[in-house]
Short mmCIF file of N, CA, C and O in Angstrom, two decimals:
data_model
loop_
_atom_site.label_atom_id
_atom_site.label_comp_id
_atom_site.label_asym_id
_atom_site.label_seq_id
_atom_site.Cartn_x
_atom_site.Cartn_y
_atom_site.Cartn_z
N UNK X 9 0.84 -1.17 0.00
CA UNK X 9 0.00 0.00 0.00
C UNK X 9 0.89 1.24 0.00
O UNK X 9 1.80 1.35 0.82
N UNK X 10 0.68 2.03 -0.76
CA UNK X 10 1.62 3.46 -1.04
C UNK X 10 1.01 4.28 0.75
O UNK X 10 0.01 4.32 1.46
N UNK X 11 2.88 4.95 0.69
CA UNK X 11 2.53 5.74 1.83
C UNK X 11 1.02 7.14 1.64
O UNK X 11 0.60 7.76 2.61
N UNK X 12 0.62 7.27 0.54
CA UNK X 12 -0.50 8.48 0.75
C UNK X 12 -1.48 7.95 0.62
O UNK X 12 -2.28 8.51 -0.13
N UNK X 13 -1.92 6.64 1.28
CA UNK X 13 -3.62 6.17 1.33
C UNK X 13 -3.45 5.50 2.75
O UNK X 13 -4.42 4.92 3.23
N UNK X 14 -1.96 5.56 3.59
CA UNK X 14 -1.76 4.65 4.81
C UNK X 14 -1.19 5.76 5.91
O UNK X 14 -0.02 5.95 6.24
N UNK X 15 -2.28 6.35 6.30
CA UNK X 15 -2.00 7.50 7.67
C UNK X 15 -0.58 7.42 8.29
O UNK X 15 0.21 8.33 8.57
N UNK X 16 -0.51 6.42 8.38
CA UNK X 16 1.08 6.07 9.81
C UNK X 16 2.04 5.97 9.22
O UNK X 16 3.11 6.41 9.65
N UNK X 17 1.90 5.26 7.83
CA UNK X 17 3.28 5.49 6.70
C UNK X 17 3.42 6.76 6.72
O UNK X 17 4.18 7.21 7.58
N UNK X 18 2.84 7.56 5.94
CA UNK X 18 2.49 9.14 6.13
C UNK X 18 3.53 9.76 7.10
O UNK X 18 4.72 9.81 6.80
N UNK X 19 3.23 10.07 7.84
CA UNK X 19 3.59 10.34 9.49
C UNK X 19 4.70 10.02 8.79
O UNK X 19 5.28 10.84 8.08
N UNK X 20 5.12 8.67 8.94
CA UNK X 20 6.46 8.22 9.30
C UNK X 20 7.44 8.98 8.62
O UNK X 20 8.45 9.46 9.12
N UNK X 21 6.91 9.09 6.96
CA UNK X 21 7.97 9.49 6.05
C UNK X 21 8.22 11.25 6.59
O UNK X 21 9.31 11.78 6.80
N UNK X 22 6.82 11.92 6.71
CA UNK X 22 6.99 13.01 7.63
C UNK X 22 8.15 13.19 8.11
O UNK X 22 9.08 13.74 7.52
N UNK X 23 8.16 12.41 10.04
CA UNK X 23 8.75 12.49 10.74
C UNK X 23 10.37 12.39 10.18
O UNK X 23 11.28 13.15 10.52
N UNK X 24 10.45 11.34 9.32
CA UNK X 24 11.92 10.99 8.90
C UNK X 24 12.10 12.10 8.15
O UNK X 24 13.06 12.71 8.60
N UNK X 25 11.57 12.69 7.12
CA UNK X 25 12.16 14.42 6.30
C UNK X 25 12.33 14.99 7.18
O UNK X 25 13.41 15.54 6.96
N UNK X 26 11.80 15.47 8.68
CA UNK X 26 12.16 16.44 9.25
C UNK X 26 13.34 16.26 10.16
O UNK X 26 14.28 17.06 10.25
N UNK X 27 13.16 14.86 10.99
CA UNK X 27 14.17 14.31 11.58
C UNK X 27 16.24 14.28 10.68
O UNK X 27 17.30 14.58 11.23
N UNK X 28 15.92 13.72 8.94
CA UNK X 28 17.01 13.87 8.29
C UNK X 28 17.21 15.18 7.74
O UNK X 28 18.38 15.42 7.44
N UNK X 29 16.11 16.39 7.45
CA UNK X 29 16.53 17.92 7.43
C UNK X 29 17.12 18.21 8.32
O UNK X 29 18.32 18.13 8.09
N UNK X 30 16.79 18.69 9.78
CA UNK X 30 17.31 18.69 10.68
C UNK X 30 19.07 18.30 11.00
O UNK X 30 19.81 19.19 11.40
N UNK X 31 19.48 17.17 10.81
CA UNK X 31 20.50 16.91 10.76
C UNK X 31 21.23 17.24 9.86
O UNK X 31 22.38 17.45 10.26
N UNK X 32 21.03 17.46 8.37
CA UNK X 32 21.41 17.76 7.22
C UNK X 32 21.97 19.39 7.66
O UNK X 32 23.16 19.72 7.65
N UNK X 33 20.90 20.24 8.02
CA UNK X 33 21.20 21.73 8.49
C UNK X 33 22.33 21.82 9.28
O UNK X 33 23.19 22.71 9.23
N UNK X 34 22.28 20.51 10.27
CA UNK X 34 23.53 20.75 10.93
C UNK X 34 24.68 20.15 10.47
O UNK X 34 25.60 19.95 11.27
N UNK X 35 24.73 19.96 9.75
CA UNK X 35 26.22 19.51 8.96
C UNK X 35 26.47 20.45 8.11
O UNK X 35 27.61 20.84 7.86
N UNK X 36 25.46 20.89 7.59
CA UNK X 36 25.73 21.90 6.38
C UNK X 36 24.92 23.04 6.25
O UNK X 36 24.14 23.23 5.32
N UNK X 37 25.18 24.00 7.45
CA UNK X 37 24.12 25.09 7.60
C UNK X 37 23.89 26.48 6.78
O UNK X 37 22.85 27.12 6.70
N UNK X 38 25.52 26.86 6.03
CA UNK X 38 25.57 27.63 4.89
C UNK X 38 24.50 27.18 3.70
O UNK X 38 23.70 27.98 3.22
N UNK X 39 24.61 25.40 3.17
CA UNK X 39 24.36 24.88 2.19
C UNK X 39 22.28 25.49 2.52
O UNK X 39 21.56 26.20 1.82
N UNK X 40 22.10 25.02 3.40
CA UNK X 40 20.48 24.76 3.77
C UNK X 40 20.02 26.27 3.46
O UNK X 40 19.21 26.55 2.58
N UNK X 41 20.76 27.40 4.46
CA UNK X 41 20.31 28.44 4.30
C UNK X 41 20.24 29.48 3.33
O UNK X 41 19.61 30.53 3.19
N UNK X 42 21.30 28.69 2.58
CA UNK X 42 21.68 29.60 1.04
C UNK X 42 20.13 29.30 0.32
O UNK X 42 19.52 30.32 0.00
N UNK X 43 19.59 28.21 0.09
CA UNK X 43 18.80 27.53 -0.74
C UNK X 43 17.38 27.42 0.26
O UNK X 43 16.70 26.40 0.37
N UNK X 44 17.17 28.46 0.80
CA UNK X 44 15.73 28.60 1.65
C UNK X 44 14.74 28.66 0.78
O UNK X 44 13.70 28.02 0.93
N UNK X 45 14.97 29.40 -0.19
CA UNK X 45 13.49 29.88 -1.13
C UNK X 45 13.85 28.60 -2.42
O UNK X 45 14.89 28.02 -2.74
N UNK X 46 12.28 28.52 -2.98
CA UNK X 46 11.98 27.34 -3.76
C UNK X 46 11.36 26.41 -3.52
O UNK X 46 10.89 26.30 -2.40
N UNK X 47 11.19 25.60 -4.32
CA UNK X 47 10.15 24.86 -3.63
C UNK X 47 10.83 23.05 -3.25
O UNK X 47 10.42 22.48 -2.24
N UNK X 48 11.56 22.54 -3.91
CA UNK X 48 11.99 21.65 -3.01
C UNK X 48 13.25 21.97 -1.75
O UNK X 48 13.20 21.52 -0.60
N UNK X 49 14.19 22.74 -2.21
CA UNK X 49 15.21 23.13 -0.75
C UNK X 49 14.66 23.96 0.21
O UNK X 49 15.29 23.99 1.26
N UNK X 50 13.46 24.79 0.15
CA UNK X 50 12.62 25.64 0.99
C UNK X 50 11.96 24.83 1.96
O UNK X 50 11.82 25.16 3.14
N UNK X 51 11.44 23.40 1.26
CA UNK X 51 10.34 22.46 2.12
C UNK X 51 11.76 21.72 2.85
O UNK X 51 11.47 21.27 3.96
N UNK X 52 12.56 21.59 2.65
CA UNK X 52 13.76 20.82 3.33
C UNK X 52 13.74 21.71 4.39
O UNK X 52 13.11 21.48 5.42
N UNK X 53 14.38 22.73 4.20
CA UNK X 53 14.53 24.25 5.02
C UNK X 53 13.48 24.49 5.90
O UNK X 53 13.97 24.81 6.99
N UNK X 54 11.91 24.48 5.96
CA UNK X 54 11.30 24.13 6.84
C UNK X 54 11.04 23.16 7.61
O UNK X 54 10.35 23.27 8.63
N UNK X 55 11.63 21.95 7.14
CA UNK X 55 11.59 20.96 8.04
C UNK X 55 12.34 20.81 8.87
O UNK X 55 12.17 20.14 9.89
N UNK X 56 13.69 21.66 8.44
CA UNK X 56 14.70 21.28 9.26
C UNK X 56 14.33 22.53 10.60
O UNK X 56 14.96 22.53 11.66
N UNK X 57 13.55 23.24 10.37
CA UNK X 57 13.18 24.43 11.71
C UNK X 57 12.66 23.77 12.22
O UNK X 57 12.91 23.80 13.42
N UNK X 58 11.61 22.74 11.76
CA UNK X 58 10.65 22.51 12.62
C UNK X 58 11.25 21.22 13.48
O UNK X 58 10.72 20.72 14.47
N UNK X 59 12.63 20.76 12.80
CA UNK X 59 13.04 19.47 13.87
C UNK X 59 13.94 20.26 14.73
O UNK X 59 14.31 19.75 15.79
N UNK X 60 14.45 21.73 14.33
CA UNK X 60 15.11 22.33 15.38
C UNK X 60 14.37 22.94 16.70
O UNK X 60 14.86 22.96 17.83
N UNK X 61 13.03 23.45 16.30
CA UNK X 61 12.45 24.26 17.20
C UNK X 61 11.80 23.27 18.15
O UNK X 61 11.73 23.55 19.34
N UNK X 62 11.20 21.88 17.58
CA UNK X 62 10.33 21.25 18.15
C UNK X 62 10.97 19.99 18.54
O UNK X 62 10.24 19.07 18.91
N UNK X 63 12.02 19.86 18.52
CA UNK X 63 13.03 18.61 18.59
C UNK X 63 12.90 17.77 19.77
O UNK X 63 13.58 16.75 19.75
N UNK X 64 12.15 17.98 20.83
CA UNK X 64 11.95 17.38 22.01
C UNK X 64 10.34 16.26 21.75
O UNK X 64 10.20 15.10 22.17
N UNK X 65 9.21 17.18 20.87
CA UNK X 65 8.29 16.60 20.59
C UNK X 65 8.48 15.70 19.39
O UNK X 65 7.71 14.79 19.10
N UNK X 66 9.59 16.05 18.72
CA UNK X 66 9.66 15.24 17.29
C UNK X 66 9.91 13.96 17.90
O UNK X 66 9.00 13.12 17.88
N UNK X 67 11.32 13.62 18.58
CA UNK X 67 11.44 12.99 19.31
C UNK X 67 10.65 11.56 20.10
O UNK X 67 10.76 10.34 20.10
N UNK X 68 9.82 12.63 20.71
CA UNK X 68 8.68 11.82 21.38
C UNK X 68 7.90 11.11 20.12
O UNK X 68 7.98 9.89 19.98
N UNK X 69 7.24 11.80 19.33
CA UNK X 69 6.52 11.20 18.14
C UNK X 69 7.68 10.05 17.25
O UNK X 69 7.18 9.16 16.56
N UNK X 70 9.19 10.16 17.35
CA UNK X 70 9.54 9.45 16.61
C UNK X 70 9.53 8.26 17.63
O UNK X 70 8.80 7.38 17.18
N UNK X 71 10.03 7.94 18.77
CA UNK X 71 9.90 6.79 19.50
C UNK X 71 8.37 5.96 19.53
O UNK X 71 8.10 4.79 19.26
N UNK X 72 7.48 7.14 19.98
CA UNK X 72 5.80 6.95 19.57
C UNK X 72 5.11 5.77 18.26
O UNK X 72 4.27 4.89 18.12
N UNK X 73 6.43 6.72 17.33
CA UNK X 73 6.25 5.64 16.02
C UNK X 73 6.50 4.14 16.21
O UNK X 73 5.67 3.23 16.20
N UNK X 74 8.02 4.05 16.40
CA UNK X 74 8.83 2.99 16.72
C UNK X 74 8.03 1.94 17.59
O UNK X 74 7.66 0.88 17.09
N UNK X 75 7.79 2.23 18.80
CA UNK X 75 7.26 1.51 19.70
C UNK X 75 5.69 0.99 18.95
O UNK X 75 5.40 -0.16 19.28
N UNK X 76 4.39 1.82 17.77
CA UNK X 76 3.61 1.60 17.71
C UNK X 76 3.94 0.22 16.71
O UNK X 76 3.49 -0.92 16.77
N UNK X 77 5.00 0.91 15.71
CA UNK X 77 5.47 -0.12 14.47
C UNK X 77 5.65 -1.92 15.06
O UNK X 77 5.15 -3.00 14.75
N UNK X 78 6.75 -1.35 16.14
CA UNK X 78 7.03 -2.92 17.11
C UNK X 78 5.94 -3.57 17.49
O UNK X 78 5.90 -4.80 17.42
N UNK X 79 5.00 -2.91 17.91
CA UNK X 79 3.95 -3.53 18.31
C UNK X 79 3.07 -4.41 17.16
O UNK X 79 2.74 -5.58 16.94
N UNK X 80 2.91 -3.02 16.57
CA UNK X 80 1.73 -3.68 15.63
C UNK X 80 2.10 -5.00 14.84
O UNK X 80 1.22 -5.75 14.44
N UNK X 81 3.60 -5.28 14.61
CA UNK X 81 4.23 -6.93 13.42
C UNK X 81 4.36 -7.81 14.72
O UNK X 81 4.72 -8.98 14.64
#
């Protein structure tokens, strides 16, 4: 089943763009910020704020995932 008809796939791939933006920014924070505007390095560029600003809740939702995934197989 493709991730855009399966809610939690969804999420997941979510969580993982923002979780690997995030890290990406911090390795290469000239590269990210040079390339803010546009439309695919811009959506990188917001993700990576939102795993910086919110990084405690991302967190939580990424274990959230993990633990639901383990469960559910």
């Amino acid at each position: 089943m493709s991730a855009l008809f399966n809610f939690q796939s969804a999420l997941l791939v979510l969580l993982l763009l923002i979780c690997t933006s995030a890290y990406f920014h911090q390795l290469f924070p000239g590269f990210m910020d040079r390339n803010k505007d546009g439309a695919v390095t811009g959506l990188f560029w917001k993700c990576a704020r939102v795993g910086e600003r919110l990084s405690p809740y991302i967190s939580v939702c990424c274990v959230i995932m993990a633990v639901s995934l383990f469960i559910g197989n």
